């Protein structure tokens, strides 16, 4: 999360953000503020999300372009179709949100040192969950929790935050099943924030930030 040569906007206690088109080239928009449910919801509704280290001020990001999945475009490989058909995994929703967050925070990720899911972040998203604005999807193999993901649910857009997998393909299973369900419910897209090869393999694509924000605010 580079900060050099960035014209930073410092947030006050007022519940507002600067226009997203004033963000730096790497998507950094603002610093400071708080992680109250009201500020978080305002952020997500405007295409902004927090991402910072434990020893940092709160950093707010709005990358351009934006990685998203249109639910009807989710890609399901032949091997994943077999896994789904065989029924080795089952999916639940909101049965253990806190546990999913804990696993997302603790799992090792290639190229990352530590986690952005700090205790402060966990408390903030638990508060959103208790108010009905955050959701988790859990993958089970028998009675064992083996994968899952969580994010912020805006009603027509699901903003994915993080996923984990203890068994091969468990997080893919969660993502695919979630996408299919959201498609059936008429959701317009799933926000994946930034590009990864893994997300691209599942059908996610980059779109201009302007288009993303227009969909959010439609």
PDB file of C-alpha atoms in Angstrom:
ATOM      1  CA  UNK A   1       0.000   0.000   0.000  1.00  0.00           C
ATOM      2  CA  UNK A   2       2.348   2.771  -1.213  1.00  0.00           C
ATOM      3  CA  UNK A   3       1.953   6.260   0.192  1.00  0.00           C
ATOM      4  CA  UNK A   4       4.741   8.196  -1.535  1.00  0.00           C
ATOM      5  CA  UNK A   5       3.763  11.264  -3.574  1.00  0.00           C
ATOM      6  CA  UNK A   6       0.070  10.796  -2.822  1.00  0.00           C
ATOM      7  CA  UNK A   7      -2.166  13.888  -2.318  1.00  0.00           C
ATOM      8  CA  UNK A   8      -3.938  12.559   0.760  1.00  0.00           C
ATOM      9  CA  UNK A   9      -7.384  13.630   1.926  1.00  0.00           C
ATOM     10  CA  UNK A  10      -7.623  13.517   5.720  1.00  0.00           C
ATOM     11  CA  UNK A  11     -11.115  12.674   6.940  1.00  0.00           C
ATOM     12  CA  UNK A  12     -12.742  14.548   9.804  1.00  0.00           C
ATOM     13  CA  UNK A  13     -15.565  13.360  12.047  1.00  0.00           C
ATOM     14  CA  UNK A  14     -18.038  14.430   9.356  1.00  0.00           C
ATOM     15  CA  UNK A  15     -19.633  11.492   7.578  1.00  0.00           C
ATOM     16  CA  UNK A  16     -18.336  12.154   4.086  1.00  0.00           C
ATOM     17  CA  UNK A  17     -15.689  11.151   1.530  1.00  0.00           C
ATOM     18  CA  UNK A  18     -14.022  13.149  -1.224  1.00  0.00           C
ATOM     19  CA  UNK A  19     -15.070  12.360  -4.814  1.00  0.00           C
ATOM     20  CA  UNK A  20     -13.636   9.031  -5.962  1.00  0.00           C
ATOM     21  CA  UNK A  21     -12.083  10.614  -9.050  1.00  0.00           C
ATOM     22  CA  UNK A  22      -9.672  12.493  -6.753  1.00  0.00           C
ATOM     23  CA  UNK A  23      -7.987   9.226  -5.722  1.00  0.00           C
ATOM     24  CA  UNK A  24      -4.326   8.650  -6.493  1.00  0.00           C
ATOM     25  CA  UNK A  25      -3.250   6.516  -9.441  1.00  0.00           C
ATOM     26  CA  UNK A  26      -3.053   3.425  -7.233  1.00  0.00           C
ATOM     27  CA  UNK A  27      -6.531   4.059  -5.839  1.00  0.00           C
ATOM     28  CA  UNK A  28      -5.767   5.615  -2.453  1.00  0.00           C
ATOM     29  CA  UNK A  29      -8.498   8.157  -1.692  1.00  0.00           C
ATOM     30  CA  UNK A  30      -8.368   9.175   1.962  1.00  0.00           C
ATOM     31  CA  UNK A  31      -6.859   8.630   5.394  1.00  0.00           C
ATOM     32  CA  UNK A  32      -8.422   8.600   8.845  1.00  0.00           C
ATOM     33  CA  UNK A  33     -12.017   8.696   9.941  1.00  0.00           C
ATOM     34  CA  UNK A  34     -13.466   5.659  11.671  1.00  0.00           C
ATOM     35  CA  UNK A  35     -14.943   2.241  10.955  1.00  0.00           C
ATOM     36  CA  UNK A  36     -18.462   2.927  12.181  1.00  0.00           C
ATOM     37  CA  UNK A  37     -21.247   1.025  10.395  1.00  0.00           C
ATOM     38  CA  UNK A  38     -22.532   4.321   8.973  1.00  0.00           C
ATOM     39  CA  UNK A  39     -19.163   5.280   7.469  1.00  0.00           C
ATOM     40  CA  UNK A  40     -18.500   1.793   6.141  1.00  0.00           C
ATOM     41  CA  UNK A  41     -21.875   1.629   4.401  1.00  0.00           C
ATOM     42  CA  UNK A  42     -21.359   5.102   2.914  1.00  0.00           C
ATOM     43  CA  UNK A  43     -17.964   3.962   1.656  1.00  0.00           C
ATOM     44  CA  UNK A  44     -19.210   0.773   0.009  1.00  0.00           C
ATOM     45  CA  UNK A  45     -22.155   2.549  -1.598  1.00  0.00           C
ATOM     46  CA  UNK A  46     -19.624   4.861  -3.275  1.00  0.00           C
ATOM     47  CA  UNK A  47     -17.113   2.229  -4.353  1.00  0.00           C
ATOM     48  CA  UNK A  48     -14.691   2.781  -1.465  1.00  0.00           C
ATOM     49  CA  UNK A  49     -13.269   0.249   0.998  1.00  0.00           C
ATOM     50  CA  UNK A  50     -10.785   0.293   3.924  1.00  0.00           C
ATOM     51  CA  UNK A  51      -7.476  -1.567   3.701  1.00  0.00           C
ATOM     52  CA  UNK A  52      -4.599  -0.929   6.080  1.00  0.00           C
ATOM     53  CA  UNK A  53      -2.071  -2.585   8.365  1.00  0.00           C
ATOM     54  CA  UNK A  54      -2.358  -2.855  12.140  1.00  0.00           C
ATOM     55  CA  UNK A  55       0.239  -0.106  12.681  1.00  0.00           C
ATOM     56  CA  UNK A  56      -1.286   2.286  10.119  1.00  0.00           C
ATOM     57  CA  UNK A  57      -3.964   4.933  10.015  1.00  0.00           C
ATOM     58  CA  UNK A  58      -7.191   3.847   8.321  1.00  0.00           C
ATOM     59  CA  UNK A  59      -6.645   3.989   4.552  1.00  0.00           C
ATOM     60  CA  UNK A  60      -9.567   4.196   2.104  1.00  0.00           C
ATOM     61  CA  UNK A  61      -9.237   2.867  -1.450  1.00  0.00           C
ATOM     62  CA  UNK A  62     -11.153   3.063  -4.714  1.00  0.00           C
ATOM     63  CA  UNK A  63      -9.103   1.414  -7.490  1.00  0.00           C
ATOM     64  CA  UNK A  64      -9.610   2.156 -11.169  1.00  0.00           C
ATOM     65  CA  UNK A  65     -10.264  -0.127 -12.964  1.00  0.00           C
ATOM     66  CA  UNK A  66     -12.300  -2.302 -10.601  1.00  0.00           C
ATOM     67  CA  UNK A  67     -12.346  -6.115 -10.537  1.00  0.00           C
ATOM     68  CA  UNK A  68     -15.923  -7.400 -10.574  1.00  0.00           C
ATOM     69  CA  UNK A  69     -17.903 -10.481 -11.452  1.00  0.00           C
ATOM     70  CA  UNK A  70     -21.242 -10.234 -13.198  1.00  0.00           C
ATOM     71  CA  UNK A  71     -22.902 -13.248 -11.505  1.00  0.00           C
ATOM     72  CA  UNK A  72     -24.258 -14.727 -14.726  1.00  0.00           C
ATOM     73  CA  UNK A  73     -20.690 -14.855 -16.096  1.00  0.00           C
ATOM     74  CA  UNK A  74     -19.211 -17.076 -13.371  1.00  0.00           C
ATOM     75  CA  UNK A  75     -16.956 -19.731 -14.925  1.00  0.00           C
ATOM     76  CA  UNK A  76     -17.277 -23.315 -13.723  1.00  0.00           C
ATOM     77  CA  UNK A  77     -14.563 -25.672 -14.919  1.00  0.00           C
ATOM     78  CA  UNK A  78     -15.266 -29.296 -15.747  1.00  0.00           C
ATOM     79  CA  UNK A  79     -13.480 -30.398 -12.563  1.00  0.00           C
ATOM     80  CA  UNK A  80     -15.533 -27.975 -10.443  1.00  0.00           C
ATOM     81  CA  UNK A  81     -18.761 -29.151 -12.048  1.00  0.00           C
ATOM     82  CA  UNK A  82     -17.847 -32.678 -10.937  1.00  0.00           C
ATOM     83  CA  UNK A  83     -17.052 -31.517  -7.385  1.00  0.00           C
ATOM     84  CA  UNK A  84     -20.401 -29.731  -7.182  1.00  0.00           C
ATOM     85  CA  UNK A  85     -22.231 -32.716  -8.655  1.00  0.00           C
ATOM     86  CA  UNK A  86     -20.559 -35.206  -6.291  1.00  0.00           C
ATOM     87  CA  UNK A  87     -21.844 -33.337  -3.248  1.00  0.00           C
ATOM     88  CA  UNK A  88     -18.689 -33.579  -1.135  1.00  0.00           C
ATOM     89  CA  UNK A  89     -19.198 -29.988   0.059  1.00  0.00           C
ATOM     90  CA  UNK A  90     -22.261 -28.249   1.430  1.00  0.00           C
ATOM     91  CA  UNK A  91     -22.854 -24.511   1.709  1.00  0.00           C
ATOM     92  CA  UNK A  92     -24.459 -22.506   4.516  1.00  0.00           C
ATOM     93  CA  UNK A  93     -24.916 -18.780   5.124  1.00  0.00           C
ATOM     94  CA  UNK A  94     -24.336 -16.727   8.261  1.00  0.00           C
ATOM     95  CA  UNK A  95     -23.933 -19.707  10.572  1.00  0.00           C
ATOM     96  CA  UNK A  96     -20.442 -18.727  11.819  1.00  0.00           C
ATOM     97  CA  UNK A  97     -19.532 -15.268  10.493  1.00  0.00           C
ATOM     98  CA  UNK A  98     -16.924 -14.595  13.174  1.00  0.00           C
ATOM     99  CA  UNK A  99     -15.208 -17.933  12.575  1.00  0.00           C
ATOM    100  CA  UNK A 100     -15.009 -17.224   8.839  1.00  0.00           C
ATOM    101  CA  UNK A 101     -13.391 -13.850   9.545  1.00  0.00           C
ATOM    102  CA  UNK A 102     -10.904 -15.460  11.928  1.00  0.00           C
ATOM    103  CA  UNK A 103      -9.888 -18.069   9.358  1.00  0.00           C
ATOM    104  CA  UNK A 104      -9.546 -15.406   6.634  1.00  0.00           C
ATOM    105  CA  UNK A 105      -7.268 -13.432   8.960  1.00  0.00           C
ATOM    106  CA  UNK A 106      -5.052 -16.349   9.938  1.00  0.00           C
ATOM    107  CA  UNK A 107      -4.603 -18.258   6.693  1.00  0.00           C
ATOM    108  CA  UNK A 108      -1.242 -17.764   4.981  1.00  0.00           C
ATOM    109  CA  UNK A 109      -1.312 -16.056   1.602  1.00  0.00           C
ATOM    110  CA  UNK A 110       1.452 -16.081  -0.968  1.00  0.00           C
ATOM    111  CA  UNK A 111       3.273 -12.740  -1.157  1.00  0.00           C
ATOM    112  CA  UNK A 112       1.576 -11.295   1.920  1.00  0.00           C
ATOM    113  CA  UNK A 113       3.167 -10.683   5.303  1.00  0.00           C
ATOM    114  CA  UNK A 114       0.500 -10.640   7.975  1.00  0.00           C
ATOM    115  CA  UNK A 115      -3.140  -9.669   7.504  1.00  0.00           C
ATOM    116  CA  UNK A 116      -5.231  -6.561   6.948  1.00  0.00           C
ATOM    117  CA  UNK A 117      -8.034  -8.143   9.016  1.00  0.00           C
ATOM    118  CA  UNK A 118      -6.948  -6.464  12.225  1.00  0.00           C
ATOM    119  CA  UNK A 119      -8.894  -6.661  15.514  1.00  0.00           C
ATOM    120  CA  UNK A 120     -10.304  -3.219  14.679  1.00  0.00           C
ATOM    121  CA  UNK A 121     -11.473  -4.440  11.276  1.00  0.00           C
ATOM    122  CA  UNK A 122     -12.980  -7.591  12.786  1.00  0.00           C
ATOM    123  CA  UNK A 123     -15.001  -5.548  15.281  1.00  0.00           C
ATOM    124  CA  UNK A 124     -16.204  -3.223  12.506  1.00  0.00           C
ATOM    125  CA  UNK A 125     -17.443  -6.013  10.249  1.00  0.00           C
ATOM    126  CA  UNK A 126     -18.974  -7.919  13.152  1.00  0.00           C
ATOM    127  CA  UNK A 127     -20.996  -4.767  13.834  1.00  0.00           C
ATOM    128  CA  UNK A 128     -22.097  -4.676  10.183  1.00  0.00           C
ATOM    129  CA  UNK A 129     -23.032  -8.357  10.409  1.00  0.00           C
ATOM    130  CA  UNK A 130     -25.135  -7.788  13.536  1.00  0.00           C
ATOM    131  CA  UNK A 131     -26.992  -5.013  11.693  1.00  0.00           C
ATOM    132  CA  UNK A 132     -27.657  -7.311   8.719  1.00  0.00           C
ATOM    133  CA  UNK A 133     -25.292  -5.610   6.267  1.00  0.00           C
ATOM    134  CA  UNK A 134     -22.521  -8.233   6.150  1.00  0.00           C
ATOM    135  CA  UNK A 135     -22.819 -11.872   5.182  1.00  0.00           C
ATOM    136  CA  UNK A 136     -20.733 -15.035   5.253  1.00  0.00           C
ATOM    137  CA  UNK A 137     -20.862 -18.165   3.132  1.00  0.00           C
ATOM    138  CA  UNK A 138     -19.467 -21.318   4.750  1.00  0.00           C
ATOM    139  CA  UNK A 139     -18.296 -24.535   3.097  1.00  0.00           C
ATOM    140  CA  UNK A 140     -18.532 -27.789   5.033  1.00  0.00           C
ATOM    141  CA  UNK A 141     -17.131 -31.255   4.464  1.00  0.00           C
ATOM    142  CA  UNK A 142     -19.308 -33.242   6.784  1.00  0.00           C
ATOM    143  CA  UNK A 143     -19.185 -31.371  10.107  1.00  0.00           C
ATOM    144  CA  UNK A 144     -15.856 -29.666   9.330  1.00  0.00           C
ATOM    145  CA  UNK A 145     -15.632 -26.031   8.206  1.00  0.00           C
ATOM    146  CA  UNK A 146     -13.201 -26.192   5.269  1.00  0.00           C
ATOM    147  CA  UNK A 147     -13.733 -22.919   3.427  1.00  0.00           C
ATOM    148  CA  UNK A 148     -15.732 -19.749   3.145  1.00  0.00           C
ATOM    149  CA  UNK A 149     -15.916 -16.058   2.374  1.00  0.00           C
ATOM    150  CA  UNK A 150     -17.517 -12.908   3.731  1.00  0.00           C
ATOM    151  CA  UNK A 151     -18.437  -9.462   2.506  1.00  0.00           C
ATOM    152  CA  UNK A 152     -20.845  -6.537   2.597  1.00  0.00           C
ATOM    153  CA  UNK A 153     -24.310  -7.012   1.099  1.00  0.00           C
ATOM    154  CA  UNK A 154     -25.816  -3.885  -0.474  1.00  0.00           C
ATOM    155  CA  UNK A 155     -28.916  -5.658  -1.758  1.00  0.00           C
ATOM    156  CA  UNK A 156     -28.051  -5.469  -5.471  1.00  0.00           C
ATOM    157  CA  UNK A 157     -24.247  -5.702  -5.193  1.00  0.00           C
ATOM    158  CA  UNK A 158     -22.242  -8.040  -2.953  1.00  0.00           C
ATOM    159  CA  UNK A 159     -18.866  -6.598  -1.972  1.00  0.00           C
ATOM    160  CA  UNK A 160     -16.526  -9.510  -1.336  1.00  0.00           C
ATOM    161  CA  UNK A 161     -13.873  -8.961   1.316  1.00  0.00           C
ATOM    162  CA  UNK A 162     -11.908 -12.166   1.854  1.00  0.00           C
ATOM    163  CA  UNK A 163     -12.054 -15.933   1.471  1.00  0.00           C
ATOM    164  CA  UNK A 164     -10.217 -18.945   2.866  1.00  0.00           C
ATOM    165  CA  UNK A 165      -9.825 -22.604   2.003  1.00  0.00           C
ATOM    166  CA  UNK A 166      -8.478 -25.498   4.063  1.00  0.00           C
ATOM    167  CA  UNK A 167      -9.299 -28.076   1.377  1.00  0.00           C
ATOM    168  CA  UNK A 168      -8.603 -27.805  -2.359  1.00  0.00           C
ATOM    169  CA  UNK A 169     -11.421 -26.024  -4.216  1.00  0.00           C
ATOM    170  CA  UNK A 170     -13.426 -25.181  -1.084  1.00  0.00           C
ATOM    171  CA  UNK A 171     -13.259 -21.415  -1.618  1.00  0.00           C
ATOM    172  CA  UNK A 172     -14.024 -21.877  -5.331  1.00  0.00           C
ATOM    173  CA  UNK A 173     -17.076 -23.882  -4.327  1.00  0.00           C
ATOM    174  CA  UNK A 174     -18.233 -21.040  -2.049  1.00  0.00           C
ATOM    175  CA  UNK A 175     -17.657 -18.401  -4.720  1.00  0.00           C
ATOM    176  CA  UNK A 176     -19.432 -20.318  -7.495  1.00  0.00           C
ATOM    177  CA  UNK A 177     -22.424 -21.269  -5.355  1.00  0.00           C
ATOM    178  CA  UNK A 178     -22.688 -17.698  -4.085  1.00  0.00           C
ATOM    179  CA  UNK A 179     -22.539 -16.280  -7.615  1.00  0.00           C
ATOM    180  CA  UNK A 180     -25.267 -18.624  -8.808  1.00  0.00           C
ATOM    181  CA  UNK A 181     -27.513 -17.722  -5.892  1.00  0.00           C
ATOM    182  CA  UNK A 182     -26.969 -13.983  -6.322  1.00  0.00           C
ATOM    183  CA  UNK A 183     -27.690 -14.310 -10.033  1.00  0.00           C
ATOM    184  CA  UNK A 184     -30.997 -16.005  -9.240  1.00  0.00           C
ATOM    185  CA  UNK A 185     -31.837 -13.155  -6.838  1.00  0.00           C
ATOM    186  CA  UNK A 186     -31.108 -10.505  -9.471  1.00  0.00           C
ATOM    187  CA  UNK A 187     -27.885  -9.050  -8.064  1.00  0.00           C
ATOM    188  CA  UNK A 188     -26.071  -6.941 -10.632  1.00  0.00           C
ATOM    189  CA  UNK A 189     -22.498  -7.777  -9.682  1.00  0.00           C
ATOM    190  CA  UNK A 190     -20.009  -9.040  -7.120  1.00  0.00           C
ATOM    191  CA  UNK A 191     -17.238  -6.605  -6.218  1.00  0.00           C
ATOM    192  CA  UNK A 192     -13.855  -8.343  -6.130  1.00  0.00           C
ATOM    193  CA  UNK A 193     -11.895  -5.077  -5.616  1.00  0.00           C
ATOM    194  CA  UNK A 194      -8.561  -5.833  -7.320  1.00  0.00           C
ATOM    195  CA  UNK A 195      -7.313  -8.233  -9.967  1.00  0.00           C
ATOM    196  CA  UNK A 196      -6.019 -11.698  -9.152  1.00  0.00           C
ATOM    197  CA  UNK A 197      -5.487 -14.590 -11.537  1.00  0.00           C
ATOM    198  CA  UNK A 198      -7.671 -16.745  -9.278  1.00  0.00           C
ATOM    199  CA  UNK A 199     -10.639 -14.402  -9.591  1.00  0.00           C
ATOM    200  CA  UNK A 200     -10.102 -14.003 -13.330  1.00  0.00           C
ATOM    201  CA  UNK A 201     -10.215 -17.795 -13.708  1.00  0.00           C
ATOM    202  CA  UNK A 202     -13.673 -17.700 -12.116  1.00  0.00           C
ATOM    203  CA  UNK A 203     -14.960 -15.126 -14.595  1.00  0.00           C
ATOM    204  CA  UNK A 204     -14.189 -11.822 -12.876  1.00  0.00           C
ATOM    205  CA  UNK A 205     -13.175  -8.908 -15.090  1.00  0.00           C
ATOM    206  CA  UNK A 206     -11.935  -5.335 -14.862  1.00  0.00           C
ATOM    207  CA  UNK A 207     -14.352  -2.487 -15.545  1.00  0.00           C
ATOM    208  CA  UNK A 208     -13.874   1.300 -15.273  1.00  0.00           C
ATOM    209  CA  UNK A 209     -14.454   2.700 -11.786  1.00  0.00           C
ATOM    210  CA  UNK A 210     -17.022   5.121 -13.219  1.00  0.00           C
ATOM    211  CA  UNK A 211     -19.117   2.225 -14.532  1.00  0.00           C
ATOM    212  CA  UNK A 212     -18.800   0.406 -11.214  1.00  0.00           C
ATOM    213  CA  UNK A 213     -19.992   3.430  -9.215  1.00  0.00           C
ATOM    214  CA  UNK A 214     -22.902   3.982 -11.606  1.00  0.00           C
ATOM    215  CA  UNK A 215     -24.065   0.406 -10.968  1.00  0.00           C
ATOM    216  CA  UNK A 216     -23.712   0.902  -7.208  1.00  0.00           C
ATOM    217  CA  UNK A 217     -25.804   4.060  -7.255  1.00  0.00           C
ATOM    218  CA  UNK A 218     -28.396   3.016  -9.838  1.00  0.00           C
TER     219      UNK A 218
END
